XYZ file of C-alpha atoms in Angstrom:
64
model
C 18.615 -25.614 63.949
C 16.313 -24.429 61.282
C 17.294 -24.375 57.572
C 17.303 -20.621 57.640
C 19.752 -20.787 60.545
C 22.037 -23.202 58.576
C 21.989 -21.090 55.526
C 23.113 -18.170 57.422
C 25.658 -19.766 59.685
C 27.471 -21.880 56.773
C 27.270 -19.734 53.942
C 25.592 -22.615 52.110
C 23.499 -21.915 49.081
C 21.506 -23.827 46.587
C 23.268 -25.170 43.605
C 22.159 -23.163 40.546
C 23.601 -24.744 37.016
C 23.294 -21.350 35.165
C 22.657 -17.769 36.590
C 19.446 -17.490 34.902
C 18.109 -20.789 36.075
C 16.348 -21.245 39.181
C 18.160 -22.714 42.207
C 18.236 -26.397 42.803
C 15.307 -27.567 45.531
C 17.583 -30.896 45.976
C 21.345 -29.731 45.807
C 23.484 -27.509 48.052
C 27.004 -26.188 47.614
C 28.864 -26.239 50.881
C 31.843 -24.087 51.425
C 34.990 -25.544 52.003
C 35.369 -24.340 55.314
C 32.336 -26.905 56.488
C 34.762 -29.613 55.088
C 37.546 -28.623 57.711
C 37.827 -30.865 60.697
C 36.873 -28.243 63.123
C 33.629 -27.476 61.305
C 32.658 -30.948 60.444
C 30.643 -31.258 63.503
C 28.254 -28.158 62.385
C 27.633 -30.491 58.816
C 27.142 -33.682 60.498
C 24.096 -31.819 62.886
C 22.514 -30.439 59.437
C 23.175 -33.845 57.586
C 21.350 -35.390 60.468
C 18.529 -33.092 60.159
C 18.190 -33.617 56.627
C 18.222 -37.371 57.077
C 15.413 -37.283 59.718
C 13.241 -34.785 57.267
C 13.495 -37.225 54.214
C 12.934 -40.399 56.405
C 9.575 -39.073 57.400
C 6.771 -40.766 55.383
C 5.121 -38.249 52.764
C 1.297 -37.352 52.840
C -1.041 -40.199 51.375
C -1.756 -39.817 47.693
C -5.478 -38.629 47.234
C -8.036 -40.955 45.698
C -9.515 -39.213 42.712
């Protein structure tokens, strides 16, 4: 599932502290509906995807 699919399916959105501030790149607001027992599996799929993504090694630092 791509991140775009998740956003569309779940109505999740990036956290925005103030209306004039840019959206967060790290935090997501998840609708209460995804926390219900019937929808928890979809949230679990997305969390597994996110954990795999952040577990990957980053790019090596360039030598200057």
